[in-house]
Amino acid sequence: MASPELFVTAARKCLRTGKKHLADTVCLNLAAQVLAVDLGLKPALLYDSNTASAEQVQNYLKSLQAAQLVSQSLQTMVLCDNSLIVNPSLTITNLKELLVRRTVTVVDVCHSLEQPVITELPWKAIGDTIQTLLDHMKQSGQLLEMGSSPHCVEKRHCESWNLCTLFGILLGYPTTYRFDRSKSFENCLAMTPLVVTKAMASWQAGSVAVEGHKYCLYSFSTPEVLCAETQPVLDNWIAQLQEYFQKQTVFSGLSVTRSTVTLPSVAL
């Protein structure tokens, strides 16, 4: 089993910004996220540990792959200046399934609404977005084989996409948010009770990891007022995660917790 020290070394070497390097705890949390993507427990992670560039994130991933800490199949993708580490096989499978089902559970949080609502988006608009992203995923695999990376999604696509919705889909959340950017970048979630769902697990991999510490593999929110409507989707998501979890041995002790928070402002 890979030593956590190797993940810490790779992160400190590749992801340093200015004079600051990542703390051990941040490095290990990032490592757990990358491992979860590699194991197929989640399709992708959005890099937000610091302001490291896409090239730095790519170098970090290559360093892990060179040390055989993760598989060669993982890829780095840049979507509207946001860096993601992606499991292409799982992401492609998820996108294909969405195209077959022709449905995505989307919560509208436009600023003009009194409270969040489940919205029925015209399938053509979101279906075209998913198909275009699927084509990009297939293309990024071909570019990876030719040694060209990270793969950047063209800006013209990003300008027309609802990134809030798209990131929810890419990160494997059971529900995703949307708001009309043409009207306002604000949302109606301020002081709205939100149920935060977290999937946690232990990573037993040597002396650096704190004994008994659980790493957060997923964290997402759902407006409390919509919990009854979204519960079937969440139940299916939990069942699928448990199924995937049983197929790996790196993590143990999966737990899914829910807690309610109310915040003065919520950034999406």
Tab-separated table of N, CA, C and O in Angstrom, residues 172-258:
chain	number	residue	atom	x	y	z
A	172	GLY	N	-20.333	13.971	-9.978
A	172	GLY	CA	-21.085	12.795	-9.569
A	172	GLY	C	-22.112	13.018	-8.480
A	172	GLY	O	-22.482	12.080	-7.778
A	173	TYR	N	-22.617	14.245	-8.339
A	173	TYR	CA	-23.624	14.516	-7.322
A	173	TYR	C	-24.995	14.000	-7.787
A	173	TYR	O	-25.304	14.040	-8.984
A	174	PRO	N	-25.838	13.552	-6.859
A	174	PRO	CA	-27.166	13.070	-7.258
A	174	PRO	C	-28.093	14.176	-7.740
A	174	PRO	O	-28.993	13.952	-8.543
A	175	THR	N	-27.895	15.385	-7.210
A	175	THR	CA	-28.641	16.551	-7.679
A	175	THR	C	-27.638	17.663	-7.960
A	175	THR	O	-26.525	17.663	-7.440
A	176	THR	N	-28.061	18.611	-8.777
A	176	THR	CA	-27.163	19.706	-9.129
A	176	THR	C	-27.951	21.008	-9.156
A	176	THR	O	-29.170	21.010	-9.309
A	177	TYR	N	-27.246	22.121	-8.977
A	177	TYR	CA	-27.885	23.439	-8.938
A	177	TYR	C	-27.816	24.126	-10.300
A	177	TYR	O	-26.975	23.785	-11.146
A	178	ARG	N	-28.677	25.108	-10.480
A	178	ARG	CA	-28.583	26.006	-11.623
A	178	ARG	C	-29.139	27.365	-11.228
A	178	ARG	O	-29.965	27.474	-10.319
A	179	PHE	N	-28.639	28.402	-11.906
A	179	PHE	CA	-29.234	29.734	-11.800
A	179	PHE	C	-28.953	30.453	-13.103
A	179	PHE	O	-28.012	30.098	-13.833
A	180	ASP	N	-29.766	31.425	-13.424
A	180	ASP	CA	-29.662	32.141	-14.690
A	180	ASP	C	-28.602	33.232	-14.564
A	180	ASP	O	-28.854	34.294	-13.995
A	181	ARG	N	-27.420	32.952	-15.120
A	181	ARG	CA	-26.321	33.914	-15.021
A	181	ARG	C	-26.600	35.201	-15.776
A	181	ARG	O	-26.003	36.236	-15.489
A	182	SER	N	-27.487	35.145	-16.770
A	182	SER	CA	-27.779	36.346	-17.553
A	182	SER	C	-28.561	37.371	-16.742
A	182	SER	O	-28.590	38.558	-17.075
A	183	LYS	N	-29.201	36.902	-15.644
A	183	LYS	CA	-29.985	37.811	-14.803
A	183	LYS	C	-29.243	38.221	-13.541
A	183	LYS	O	-29.311	39.366	-13.113
A	184	SER	N	-28.531	37.262	-12.921
A	184	SER	CA	-27.800	37.574	-11.694
A	184	SER	C	-26.876	36.418	-11.350
A	184	SER	O	-27.175	35.261	-11.645
A	185	PHE	N	-25.737	36.747	-10.738
A	185	PHE	CA	-24.825	35.719	-10.260
A	185	PHE	C	-25.133	35.348	-8.810
A	185	PHE	O	-24.466	34.498	-8.235
A	186	GLU	N	-26.140	35.985	-8.225
A	186	GLU	CA	-26.550	35.656	-6.874
A	186	GLU	C	-27.565	34.513	-6.911
A	186	GLU	O	-28.070	34.139	-7.974
A	187	ASN	N	-27.870	33.955	-5.732
A	187	ASN	CA	-28.836	32.868	-5.656
A	187	ASN	C	-29.746	33.082	-4.448
A	187	ASN	O	-29.553	34.029	-3.674
A	188	CYS	N	-30.739	32.208	-4.300
A	188	CYS	CA	-31.733	32.373	-3.231
A	188	CYS	C	-31.442	31.473	-2.028
A	188	CYS	O	-32.339	31.184	-1.232
A	189	LEU	N	-30.175	31.009	-1.879
A	189	LEU	CA	-29.841	30.074	-0.803
A	189	LEU	C	-29.441	30.753	0.510
A	189	LEU	O	-29.252	30.068	1.509
A	190	ALA	N	-29.298	32.083	0.507
A	190	ALA	CA	-28.938	32.778	1.746
A	190	ALA	C	-30.013	32.554	2.800
A	190	ALA	O	-31.210	32.721	2.538
A	191	MET	N	-29.584	32.126	3.992
A	191	MET	CA	-30.463	31.857	5.133
A	191	MET	C	-31.513	30.779	4.825
A	191	MET	O	-32.557	30.704	5.465
A	192	THR	N	-31.210	29.947	3.849
A	192	THR	CA	-32.072	28.808	3.513
A	192	THR	C	-31.481	27.546	4.130
A	192	THR	O	-30.314	27.228	3.863
A	193	PRO	N	-32.217	26.817	4.932
A	193	PRO	CA	-31.673	25.580	5.520
A	193	PRO	C	-31.239	24.592	4.437
A	193	PRO	O	-32.012	24.269	3.534
A	194	LEU	N	-29.994	24.170	4.525
A	194	LEU	CA	-29.432	23.224	3.564
A	194	LEU	C	-29.017	21.954	4.289
A	194	LEU	O	-28.380	22.021	5.344
A	195	VAL	N	-29.363	20.822	3.725
A	195	VAL	CA	-28.932	19.543	4.274
A	195	VAL	C	-27.642	19.145	3.550
A	195	VAL	O	-27.649	18.913	2.337
A	196	VAL	N	-26.546	19.102	4.297
A	196	VAL	CA	-25.239	18.766	3.729
A	196	VAL	C	-25.001	17.273	3.903
A	196	VAL	O	-25.007	16.756	5.019
A	197	THR	N	-24.793	16.582	2.784
A	197	THR	CA	-24.505	15.150	2.792
A	197	THR	C	-23.005	14.954	2.591
A	197	THR	O	-22.424	15.524	1.666
A	198	LYS	N	-22.389	14.169	3.474
A	198	LYS	CA	-20.964	13.874	3.367
A	198	LYS	C	-20.741	12.370	3.372
A	198	LYS	O	-21.338	11.650	4.186
A	199	ALA	N	-19.882	11.912	2.468
A	199	ALA	CA	-19.457	10.512	2.457
A	199	ALA	C	-18.019	10.472	2.946
A	199	ALA	O	-17.132	11.082	2.340
A	200	MET	N	-17.798	9.786	4.060
A	200	MET	CA	-16.491	9.748	4.710
A	200	MET	C	-15.975	8.306	4.755
A	200	MET	O	-16.752	7.359	4.808
A	201	ALA	N	-14.642	8.163	4.752
A	201	ALA	CA	-14.042	6.835	4.851
A	201	ALA	C	-12.639	6.946	5.415
A	201	ALA	O	-11.994	7.995	5.324
A	202	SER	N	-12.162	5.865	6.007
A	202	SER	CA	-10.807	5.807	6.559
A	202	SER	C	-9.835	5.330	5.490
A	202	SER	O	-10.150	4.466	4.685
A	203	TRP	N	-8.646	5.921	5.506
A	203	TRP	CA	-7.560	5.500	4.617
A	203	TRP	C	-6.405	5.077	5.508
A	203	TRP	O	-5.716	5.901	6.074
A	204	GLN	N	-6.227	3.778	5.644
A	204	GLN	CA	-5.170	3.240	6.496
A	204	GLN	C	-3.934	3.008	5.633
A	204	GLN	O	-3.839	2.018	4.924
A	205	ALA	N	-2.995	3.960	5.699
A	205	ALA	CA	-1.860	3.870	4.778
A	205	ALA	C	-0.565	4.383	5.390
A	205	ALA	O	0.214	5.052	4.726
A	206	GLY	N	-0.308	4.084	6.633
A	206	GLY	CA	0.992	4.445	7.173
A	206	GLY	C	0.924	5.433	8.316
A	206	GLY	O	-0.136	5.825	8.788
A	207	SER	N	2.080	5.886	8.747
A	207	SER	CA	2.196	6.654	9.976
A	207	SER	C	1.751	8.098	9.853
A	207	SER	O	1.393	8.728	10.848
A	208	VAL	N	1.762	8.669	8.625
A	208	VAL	CA	1.400	10.078	8.494
A	208	VAL	C	-0.092	10.282	8.711
A	208	VAL	O	-0.522	11.244	9.340
A	209	ALA	N	-0.900	9.367	8.212
A	209	ALA	CA	-2.343	9.502	8.376
A	209	ALA	C	-2.704	9.361	9.849
A	209	ALA	O	-2.208	8.479	10.532
A	210	VAL	N	-3.580	10.263	10.308
A	210	VAL	CA	-3.983	10.234	11.701
A	210	VAL	C	-4.867	9.006	11.937
A	210	VAL	O	-5.829	8.766	11.207
A	211	GLU	N	-4.527	8.221	12.962
A	211	GLU	CA	-5.285	7.014	13.244
A	211	GLU	C	-6.733	7.375	13.551
A	211	GLU	O	-7.025	8.249	14.352
A	212	GLY	N	-7.638	6.682	12.874
A	212	GLY	CA	-9.053	6.929	13.100
A	212	GLY	C	-9.613	8.089	12.299
A	212	GLY	O	-10.819	8.317	12.318
A	213	HIS	N	-8.755	8.832	11.594
A	213	HIS	CA	-9.230	9.982	10.819
A	213	HIS	C	-9.990	9.507	9.589
A	213	HIS	O	-9.582	8.572	8.920
A	214	LYS	N	-11.100	10.175	9.290
A	214	LYS	CA	-11.866	9.852	8.102
A	214	LYS	C	-11.739	10.984	7.090
A	214	LYS	O	-11.792	12.168	7.457
A	215	TYR	N	-11.581	10.602	5.833
A	215	TYR	CA	-11.430	11.565	4.753
A	215	TYR	C	-12.771	11.768	4.060
A	215	TYR	O	-13.527	10.820	3.845
A	216	CYS	N	-13.024	13.013	3.703
A	216	CYS	CA	-14.285	13.347	3.037
A	216	CYS	C	-14.143	13.088	1.542
A	216	CYS	O	-13.369	13.763	0.858
A	217	LEU	N	-14.881	12.107	1.036
A	217	LEU	CA	-14.840	11.778	-0.384
A	217	LEU	C	-15.882	12.564	-1.179
A	217	LEU	O	-15.689	12.841	-2.355
A	218	TYR	N	-16.982	12.905	-0.529
A	218	TYR	CA	-18.046	13.691	-1.162
A	218	TYR	C	-18.606	14.670	-0.144
A	218	TYR	O	-18.691	14.355	1.048
A	219	SER	N	-19.014	15.829	-0.622
A	219	SER	CA	-19.744	16.782	0.195
A	219	SER	C	-20.598	17.649	-0.720
A	219	SER	O	-20.071	18.317	-1.614
A	220	PHE	N	-21.903	17.603	-0.525
A	220	PHE	CA	-22.808	18.406	-1.351
A	220	PHE	C	-24.045	18.724	-0.532
A	220	PHE	O	-24.318	18.103	0.502
A	221	SER	N	-24.795	19.714	-0.982
A	221	SER	CA	-25.961	20.152	-0.225
A	221	SER	C	-27.240	20.028	-1.038
A	221	SER	O	-27.214	20.015	-2.274
A	222	THR	N	-28.349	19.950	-0.314
A	222	THR	CA	-29.683	19.941	-0.897
A	222	THR	C	-30.572	20.831	-0.033
A	222	THR	O	-30.536	20.705	1.200
A	223	PRO	N	-31.334	21.738	-0.601
A	223	PRO	CA	-32.244	22.545	0.216
A	223	PRO	C	-33.177	21.650	1.024
A	223	PRO	O	-33.760	20.704	0.496
A	224	GLU	N	-33.296	21.950	2.311
A	224	GLU	CA	-34.113	21.113	3.198
A	224	GLU	C	-35.547	20.997	2.708
A	224	GLU	O	-36.183	19.938	2.832
A	225	VAL	N	-36.062	22.054	2.107
A	225	VAL	CA	-37.443	22.066	1.652
A	225	VAL	C	-37.676	21.057	0.525
A	225	VAL	O	-38.817	20.652	0.276
A	226	LEU	N	-36.602	20.614	-0.132
A	226	LEU	CA	-36.733	19.674	-1.250
A	226	LEU	C	-36.276	18.260	-0.908
A	226	LEU	O	-36.195	17.406	-1.798
A	227	CYS	N	-35.996	18.003	0.356
A	227	CYS	CA	-35.443	16.699	0.747
A	227	CYS	C	-36.371	15.542	0.396
A	227	CYS	O	-35.925	14.483	-0.051
A	228	ALA	N	-37.679	15.725	0.624
A	228	ALA	CA	-38.620	14.644	0.323
A	228	ALA	C	-38.621	14.326	-1.171
A	228	ALA	O	-38.655	13.148	-1.569
A	229	GLU	N	-38.547	15.359	-2.012
A	229	GLU	CA	-38.566	15.152	-3.457
A	229	GLU	C	-37.277	14.507	-3.975
A	229	GLU	O	-37.310	13.735	-4.931
A	230	THR	N	-36.163	14.842	-3.343
A	230	THR	CA	-34.871	14.343	-3.833
A	230	THR	C	-34.414	13.060	-3.140
A	230	THR	O	-33.411	12.481	-3.532
A	231	GLN	N	-35.155	12.598	-2.115
A	231	GLN	CA	-34.728	11.424	-1.361
A	231	GLN	C	-34.557	10.175	-2.223
A	231	GLN	O	-33.564	9.442	-2.053
A	232	PRO	N	-35.457	9.858	-3.161
A	232	PRO	CA	-35.250	8.665	-3.994
A	232	PRO	C	-33.952	8.712	-4.794
A	232	PRO	O	-33.248	7.700	-4.911
A	233	VAL	N	-33.617	9.887	-5.316
A	233	VAL	CA	-32.371	10.029	-6.084
A	233	VAL	C	-31.168	9.838	-5.168
A	233	VAL	O	-30.187	9.179	-5.529
A	234	LEU	N	-31.246	10.404	-3.958
A	234	LEU	CA	-30.158	10.266	-2.997
A	234	LEU	C	-29.995	8.807	-2.563
A	234	LEU	O	-28.870	8.316	-2.447
A	235	ASP	N	-31.102	8.109	-2.330
A	235	ASP	CA	-31.029	6.705	-1.932
A	235	ASP	C	-30.336	5.867	-3.007
A	235	ASP	O	-29.506	4.995	-2.693
A	236	ASN	N	-30.662	6.114	-4.267
A	236	ASN	CA	-30.011	5.390	-5.368
A	236	ASN	C	-28.527	5.704	-5.424
A	236	ASN	O	-27.699	4.820	-5.672
A	237	TRP	N	-28.192	6.967	-5.182
A	237	TRP	CA	-26.789	7.379	-5.207
A	237	TRP	C	-26.003	6.686	-4.093
A	237	TRP	O	-24.893	6.196	-4.323
A	238	ILE	N	-26.572	6.627	-2.895
A	238	ILE	CA	-25.896	5.970	-1.770
A	238	ILE	C	-25.707	4.484	-2.056
A	238	ILE	O	-24.634	3.915	-1.802
A	239	ALA	N	-26.724	3.847	-2.590
A	239	ALA	CA	-26.637	2.416	-2.894
A	239	ALA	C	-25.541	2.145	-3.917
A	239	ALA	O	-24.778	1.167	-3.789
A	240	GLN	N	-25.430	2.997	-4.918
A	240	GLN	CA	-24.393	2.817	-5.934
A	240	GLN	C	-23.002	3.040	-5.349
A	240	GLN	O	-22.065	2.288	-5.641
A	241	LEU	N	-22.864	4.065	-4.499
A	241	LEU	CA	-21.575	4.324	-3.863
A	241	LEU	C	-21.165	3.142	-2.999
A	241	LEU	O	-19.989	2.732	-3.008
A	242	GLN	N	-22.089	2.577	-2.249
A	242	GLN	CA	-21.788	1.416	-1.415
A	242	GLN	C	-21.349	0.228	-2.266
A	242	GLN	O	-20.441	-0.521	-1.886
A	243	GLU	N	-21.984	0.070	-3.421
A	243	GLU	CA	-21.607	-1.016	-4.333
A	243	GLU	C	-20.180	-0.836	-4.836
A	243	GLU	O	-19.383	-1.784	-4.850
A	244	TYR	N	-19.837	0.381	-5.257
A	244	TYR	CA	-18.470	0.659	-5.718
A	244	TYR	C	-17.468	0.486	-4.583
A	244	TYR	O	-16.354	-0.007	-4.792
A	245	PHE	N	-17.868	0.908	-3.384
A	245	PHE	CA	-16.963	0.872	-2.238
A	245	PHE	C	-16.542	-0.564	-1.916
A	245	PHE	O	-15.393	-0.810	-1.533
A	246	GLN	N	-17.445	-1.497	-2.065
A	246	GLN	CA	-17.164	-2.890	-1.753
A	246	GLN	C	-16.181	-3.531	-2.727
A	246	GLN	O	-15.639	-4.600	-2.448
A	247	LYS	N	-15.926	-2.863	-3.849
A	247	LYS	CA	-15.044	-3.424	-4.870
A	247	LYS	C	-13.589	-2.993	-4.700
A	247	LYS	O	-12.735	-3.360	-5.510
A	248	GLN	N	-13.285	-2.213	-3.658
A	248	GLN	CA	-11.925	-1.723	-3.448
A	248	GLN	C	-11.490	-2.005	-2.009
A	248	GLN	O	-12.302	-2.345	-1.152
A	249	THR	N	-10.184	-1.881	-1.763
A	249	THR	CA	-9.646	-2.192	-0.431
A	249	THR	C	-8.797	-1.066	0.152
A	249	THR	O	-8.238	-1.210	1.239
A	250	VAL	N	-8.685	0.049	-0.554
A	250	VAL	CA	-7.855	1.160	-0.072
A	250	VAL	C	-8.540	1.894	1.082
A	250	VAL	O	-7.897	2.277	2.056
A	251	PHE	N	-9.846	2.095	0.971
A	251	PHE	CA	-10.613	2.774	2.003
A	251	PHE	C	-11.475	1.772	2.760
A	251	PHE	O	-11.841	0.720	2.228
A	252	SER	N	-11.805	2.120	3.984
A	252	SER	CA	-12.678	1.269	4.800
A	252	SER	C	-13.616	2.153	5.608
A	252	SER	O	-13.406	3.364	5.747
A	253	GLY	N	-14.652	1.528	6.172
A	253	GLY	CA	-15.548	2.246	7.084
A	253	GLY	C	-16.320	3.380	6.453
A	253	GLY	O	-16.399	4.481	7.017
A	254	LEU	N	-16.917	3.144	5.300
A	254	LEU	CA	-17.715	4.185	4.643
A	254	LEU	C	-18.893	4.592	5.520
A	254	LEU	O	-19.615	3.761	6.063
A	255	SER	N	-19.083	5.894	5.665
A	255	SER	CA	-20.250	6.413	6.374
A	255	SER	C	-20.797	7.610	5.605
A	255	SER	O	-20.034	8.408	5.061
A	256	VAL	N	-22.115	7.690	5.543
A	256	VAL	CA	-22.780	8.818	4.876
A	256	VAL	C	-23.580	9.559	5.941
A	256	VAL	O	-24.481	8.987	6.564
A	257	THR	N	-23.221	10.808	6.189
A	257	THR	CA	-23.866	11.607	7.228
A	257	THR	C	-24.598	12.792	6.607
A	257	THR	O	-24.261	13.243	5.510
A	258	ARG	N	-25.595	13.296	7.353
A	258	ARG	CA	-26.352	14.462	6.899
A	258	ARG	C	-26.511	15.426	8.065
A	258	ARG	O	-26.791	15.021	9.193
